[in-house]
PDB file of C-alpha atoms in Angstrom:
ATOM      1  CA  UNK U   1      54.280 140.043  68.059  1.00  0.00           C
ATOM      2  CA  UNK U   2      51.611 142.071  69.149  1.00  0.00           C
ATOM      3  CA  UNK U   3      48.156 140.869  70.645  1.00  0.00           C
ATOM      4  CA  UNK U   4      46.180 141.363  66.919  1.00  0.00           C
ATOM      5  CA  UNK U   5      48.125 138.482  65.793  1.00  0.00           C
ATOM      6  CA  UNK U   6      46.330 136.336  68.887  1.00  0.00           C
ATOM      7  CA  UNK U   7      43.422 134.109  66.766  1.00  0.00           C
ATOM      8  CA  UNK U   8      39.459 135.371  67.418  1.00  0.00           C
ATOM      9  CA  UNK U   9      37.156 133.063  67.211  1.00  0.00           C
ATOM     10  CA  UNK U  10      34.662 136.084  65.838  1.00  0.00           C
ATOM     11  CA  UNK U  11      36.743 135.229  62.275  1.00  0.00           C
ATOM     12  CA  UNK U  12      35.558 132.106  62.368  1.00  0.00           C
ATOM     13  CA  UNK U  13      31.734 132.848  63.322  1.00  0.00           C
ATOM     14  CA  UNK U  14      28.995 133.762  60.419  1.00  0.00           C
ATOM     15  CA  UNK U  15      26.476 136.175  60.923  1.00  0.00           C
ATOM     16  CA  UNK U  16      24.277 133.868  63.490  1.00  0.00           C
ATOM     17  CA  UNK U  17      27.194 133.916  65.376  1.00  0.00           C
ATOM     18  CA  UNK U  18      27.754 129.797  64.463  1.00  0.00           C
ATOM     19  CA  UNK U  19      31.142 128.548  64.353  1.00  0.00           C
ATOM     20  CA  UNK U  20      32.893 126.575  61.449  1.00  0.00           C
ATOM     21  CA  UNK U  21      36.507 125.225  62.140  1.00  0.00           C
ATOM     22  CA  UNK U  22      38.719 122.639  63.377  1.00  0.00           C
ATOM     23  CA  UNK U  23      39.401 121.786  67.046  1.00  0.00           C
ATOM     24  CA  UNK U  24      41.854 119.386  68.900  1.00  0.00           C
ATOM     25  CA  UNK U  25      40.966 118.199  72.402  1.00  0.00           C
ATOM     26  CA  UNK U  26      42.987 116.268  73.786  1.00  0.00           C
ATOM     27  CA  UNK U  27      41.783 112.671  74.972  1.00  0.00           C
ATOM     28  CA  UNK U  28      42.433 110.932  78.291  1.00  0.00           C
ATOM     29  CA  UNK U  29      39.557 108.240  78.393  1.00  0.00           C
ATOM     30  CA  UNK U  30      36.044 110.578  78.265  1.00  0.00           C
ATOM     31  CA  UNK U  31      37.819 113.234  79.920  1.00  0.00           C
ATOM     32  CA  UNK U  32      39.991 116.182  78.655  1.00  0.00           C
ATOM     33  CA  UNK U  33      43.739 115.116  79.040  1.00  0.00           C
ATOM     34  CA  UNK U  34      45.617 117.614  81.148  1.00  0.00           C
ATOM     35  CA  UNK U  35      48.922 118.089  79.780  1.00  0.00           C
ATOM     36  CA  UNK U  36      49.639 118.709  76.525  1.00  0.00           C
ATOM     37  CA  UNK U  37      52.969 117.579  76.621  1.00  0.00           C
ATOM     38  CA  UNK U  38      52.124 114.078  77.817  1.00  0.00           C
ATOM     39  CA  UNK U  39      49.152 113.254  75.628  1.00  0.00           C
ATOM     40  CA  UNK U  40      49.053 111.242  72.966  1.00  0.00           C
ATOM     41  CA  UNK U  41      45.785 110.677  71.621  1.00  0.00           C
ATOM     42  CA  UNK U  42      43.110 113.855  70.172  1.00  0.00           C
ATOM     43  CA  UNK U  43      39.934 114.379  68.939  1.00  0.00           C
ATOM     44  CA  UNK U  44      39.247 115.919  65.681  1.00  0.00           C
ATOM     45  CA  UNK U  45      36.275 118.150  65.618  1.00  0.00           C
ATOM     46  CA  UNK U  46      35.516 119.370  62.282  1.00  0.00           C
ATOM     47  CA  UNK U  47      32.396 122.134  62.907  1.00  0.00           C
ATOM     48  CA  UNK U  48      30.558 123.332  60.334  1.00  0.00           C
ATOM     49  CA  UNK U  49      28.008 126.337  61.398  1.00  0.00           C
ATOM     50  CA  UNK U  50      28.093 124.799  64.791  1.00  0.00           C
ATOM     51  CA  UNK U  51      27.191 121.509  63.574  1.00  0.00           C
ATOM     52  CA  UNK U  52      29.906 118.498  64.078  1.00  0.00           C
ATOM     53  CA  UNK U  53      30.551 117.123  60.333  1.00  0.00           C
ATOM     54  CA  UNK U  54      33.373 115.013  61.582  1.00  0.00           C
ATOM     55  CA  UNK U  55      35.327 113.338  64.406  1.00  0.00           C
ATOM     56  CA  UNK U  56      38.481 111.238  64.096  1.00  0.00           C
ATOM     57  CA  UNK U  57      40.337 109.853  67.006  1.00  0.00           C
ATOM     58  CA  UNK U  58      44.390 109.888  66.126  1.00  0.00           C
ATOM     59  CA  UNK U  59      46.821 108.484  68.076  1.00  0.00           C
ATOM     60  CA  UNK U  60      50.167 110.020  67.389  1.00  0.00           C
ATOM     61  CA  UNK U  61      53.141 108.965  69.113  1.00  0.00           C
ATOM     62  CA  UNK U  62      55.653 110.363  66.917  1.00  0.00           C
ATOM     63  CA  UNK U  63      55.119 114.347  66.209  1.00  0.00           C
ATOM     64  CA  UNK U  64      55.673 114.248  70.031  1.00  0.00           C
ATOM     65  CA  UNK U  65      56.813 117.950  72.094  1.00  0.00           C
ATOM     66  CA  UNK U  66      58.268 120.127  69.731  1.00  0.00           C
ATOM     67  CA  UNK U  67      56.498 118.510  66.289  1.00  0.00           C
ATOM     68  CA  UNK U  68      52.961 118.680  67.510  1.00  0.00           C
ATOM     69  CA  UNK U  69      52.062 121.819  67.199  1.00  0.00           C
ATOM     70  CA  UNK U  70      52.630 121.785  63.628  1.00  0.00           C
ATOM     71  CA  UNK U  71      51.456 118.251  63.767  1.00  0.00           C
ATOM     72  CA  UNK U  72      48.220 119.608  64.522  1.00  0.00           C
ATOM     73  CA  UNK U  73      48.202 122.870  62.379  1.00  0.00           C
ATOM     74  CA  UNK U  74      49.091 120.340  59.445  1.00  0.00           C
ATOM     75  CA  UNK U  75      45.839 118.770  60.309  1.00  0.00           C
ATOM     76  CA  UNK U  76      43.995 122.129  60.201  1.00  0.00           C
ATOM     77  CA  UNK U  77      43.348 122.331  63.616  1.00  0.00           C
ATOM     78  CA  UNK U  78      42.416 126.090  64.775  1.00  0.00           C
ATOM     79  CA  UNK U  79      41.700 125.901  68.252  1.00  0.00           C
ATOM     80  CA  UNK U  80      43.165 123.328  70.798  1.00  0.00           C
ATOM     81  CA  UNK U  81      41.578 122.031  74.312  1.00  0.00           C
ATOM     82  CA  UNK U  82      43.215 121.048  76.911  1.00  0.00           C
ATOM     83  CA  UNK U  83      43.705 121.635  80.782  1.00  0.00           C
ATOM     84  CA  UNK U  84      47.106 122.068  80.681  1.00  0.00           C
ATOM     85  CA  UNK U  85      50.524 122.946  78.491  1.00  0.00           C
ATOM     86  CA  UNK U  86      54.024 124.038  79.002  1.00  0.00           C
ATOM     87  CA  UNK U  87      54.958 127.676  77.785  1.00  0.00           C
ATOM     88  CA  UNK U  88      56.848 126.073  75.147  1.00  0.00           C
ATOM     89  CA  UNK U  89      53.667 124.440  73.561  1.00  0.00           C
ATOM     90  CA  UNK U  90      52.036 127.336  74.346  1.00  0.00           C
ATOM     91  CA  UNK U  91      54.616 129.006  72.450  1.00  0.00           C
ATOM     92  CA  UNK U  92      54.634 127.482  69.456  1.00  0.00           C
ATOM     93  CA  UNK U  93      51.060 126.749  69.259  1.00  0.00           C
ATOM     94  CA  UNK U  94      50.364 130.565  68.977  1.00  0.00           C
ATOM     95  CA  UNK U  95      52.924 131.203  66.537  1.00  0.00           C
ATOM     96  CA  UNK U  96      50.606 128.771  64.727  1.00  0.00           C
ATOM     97  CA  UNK U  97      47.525 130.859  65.188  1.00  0.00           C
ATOM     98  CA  UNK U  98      46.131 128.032  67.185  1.00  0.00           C
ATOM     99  CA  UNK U  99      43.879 129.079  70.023  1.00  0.00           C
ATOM    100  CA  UNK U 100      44.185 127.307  73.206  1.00  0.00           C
ATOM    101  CA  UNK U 101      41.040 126.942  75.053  1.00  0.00           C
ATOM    102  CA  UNK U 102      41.075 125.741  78.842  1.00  0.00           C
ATOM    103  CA  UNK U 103      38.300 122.833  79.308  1.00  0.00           C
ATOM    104  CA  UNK U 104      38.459 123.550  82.795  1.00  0.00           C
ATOM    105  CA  UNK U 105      38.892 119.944  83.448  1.00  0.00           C
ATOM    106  CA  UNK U 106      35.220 118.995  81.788  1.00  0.00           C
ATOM    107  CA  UNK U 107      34.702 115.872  80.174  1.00  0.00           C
ATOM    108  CA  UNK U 108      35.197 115.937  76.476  1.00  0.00           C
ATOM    109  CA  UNK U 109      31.890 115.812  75.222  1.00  0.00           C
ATOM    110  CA  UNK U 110      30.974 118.814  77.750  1.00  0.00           C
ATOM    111  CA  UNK U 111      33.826 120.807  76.917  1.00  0.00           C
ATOM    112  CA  UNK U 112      32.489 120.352  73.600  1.00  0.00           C
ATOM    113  CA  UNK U 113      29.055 121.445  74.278  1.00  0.00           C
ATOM    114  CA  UNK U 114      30.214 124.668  76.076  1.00  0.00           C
ATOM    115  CA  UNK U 115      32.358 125.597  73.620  1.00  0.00           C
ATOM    116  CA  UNK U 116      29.895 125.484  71.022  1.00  0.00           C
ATOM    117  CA  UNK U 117      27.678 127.464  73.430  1.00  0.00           C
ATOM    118  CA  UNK U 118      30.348 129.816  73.896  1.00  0.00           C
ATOM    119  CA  UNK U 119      30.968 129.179  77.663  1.00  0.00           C
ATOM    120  CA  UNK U 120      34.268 127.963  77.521  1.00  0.00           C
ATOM    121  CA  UNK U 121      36.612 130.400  76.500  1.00  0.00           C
ATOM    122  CA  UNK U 122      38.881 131.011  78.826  1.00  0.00           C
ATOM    123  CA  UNK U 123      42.609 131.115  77.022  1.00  0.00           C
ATOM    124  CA  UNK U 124      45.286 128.600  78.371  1.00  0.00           C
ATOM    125  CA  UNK U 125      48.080 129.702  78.943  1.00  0.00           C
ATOM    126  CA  UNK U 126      51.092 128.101  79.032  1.00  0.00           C
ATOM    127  CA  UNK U 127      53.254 127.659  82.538  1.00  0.00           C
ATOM    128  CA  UNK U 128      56.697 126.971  82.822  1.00  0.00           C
ATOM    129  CA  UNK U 129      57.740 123.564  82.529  1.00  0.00           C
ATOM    130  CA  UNK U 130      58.968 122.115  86.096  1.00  0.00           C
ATOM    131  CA  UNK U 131      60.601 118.379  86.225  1.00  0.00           C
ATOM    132  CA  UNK U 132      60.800 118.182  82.066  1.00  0.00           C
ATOM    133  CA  UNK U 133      64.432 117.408  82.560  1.00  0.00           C
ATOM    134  CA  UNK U 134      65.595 120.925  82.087  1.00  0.00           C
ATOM    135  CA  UNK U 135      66.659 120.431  85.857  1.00  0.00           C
ATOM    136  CA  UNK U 136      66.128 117.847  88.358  1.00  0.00           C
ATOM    137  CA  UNK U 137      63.610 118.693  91.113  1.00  0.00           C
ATOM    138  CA  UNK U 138      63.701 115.366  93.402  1.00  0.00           C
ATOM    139  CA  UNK U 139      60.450 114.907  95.344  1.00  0.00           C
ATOM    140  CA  UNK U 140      58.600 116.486  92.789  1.00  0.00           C
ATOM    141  CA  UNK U 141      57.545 114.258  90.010  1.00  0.00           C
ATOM    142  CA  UNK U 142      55.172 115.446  88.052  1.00  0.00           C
ATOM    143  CA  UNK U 143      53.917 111.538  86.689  1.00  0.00           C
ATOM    144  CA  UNK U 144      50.567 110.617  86.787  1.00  0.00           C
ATOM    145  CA  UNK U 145      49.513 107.131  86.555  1.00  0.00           C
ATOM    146  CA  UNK U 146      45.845 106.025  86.312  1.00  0.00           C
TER     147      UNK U 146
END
């Protein structure tokens, strides 16, 4: 596909430049979870004209890897935070016309903020997938705990 199919936030901006849509971030305590993959709980940000309307917590265990992506879009979900994601995710996600914003490892509510104030917006893209079982790589475990 070629890069006018990638999602611009401009279509979702009126003329003040105010954003209305959905976003996913992905929850690990206060913080941004880093790996998409691995993370089970979000945060649903409904935005209307830059104004939060609604917030839902979900916890989803079962539209895990492969599923979650239209898991999400299912939800309405337009643009997805995180700090991290496999190129698969990545992937699929896109295919979606879901944006994937880094959160640059911020705390949700300031990833929040900045995106609303248009300071986070760098894409994330997806990295190949080391130690997901495609292969085993001993010594390098990629499992965090805490």
């Amino acid at each position: 596909f070629d890069s006018e199919e990638l999602l611009d936030t401009n279509n979702y901006k009126n003329k003040k430049g105010e954003v209305s849509m959905k976003i996913a971030i992905g929850l690990d305590g206060n913080n941004v979870a880093n790996h998409f993959g691995q993370c089970n709980d979000y945060r649903i940000i409904e935005l209307l004209e830059n104004k939060v309307v609604n917030q839902v917590d979900i916890h989803d265990e079962e539209y895990v890897h492969q599923l979650r992506p239209q898991f999400l879009k299912d939800l309405g979900v337009d643009v997805l935070i995180m700090n991290s994601m496999g190129k698969g995710a990545y992937n699929r996600l896109i295919a979606l016309n879901i944006k994937t914003i880094n959160a640059e490892n911020k705390s949700v509510e300031d990833a929040l903020n900045s995106f609303l104030k248009n300071e986070l917006n760098l894409e994330l893209i997806g990295h190949e997938c080391h130690g997901c079982g495609s292969h085993s790589e001993k010594g390098h475990n990629h499992h965090h705990h805490g």
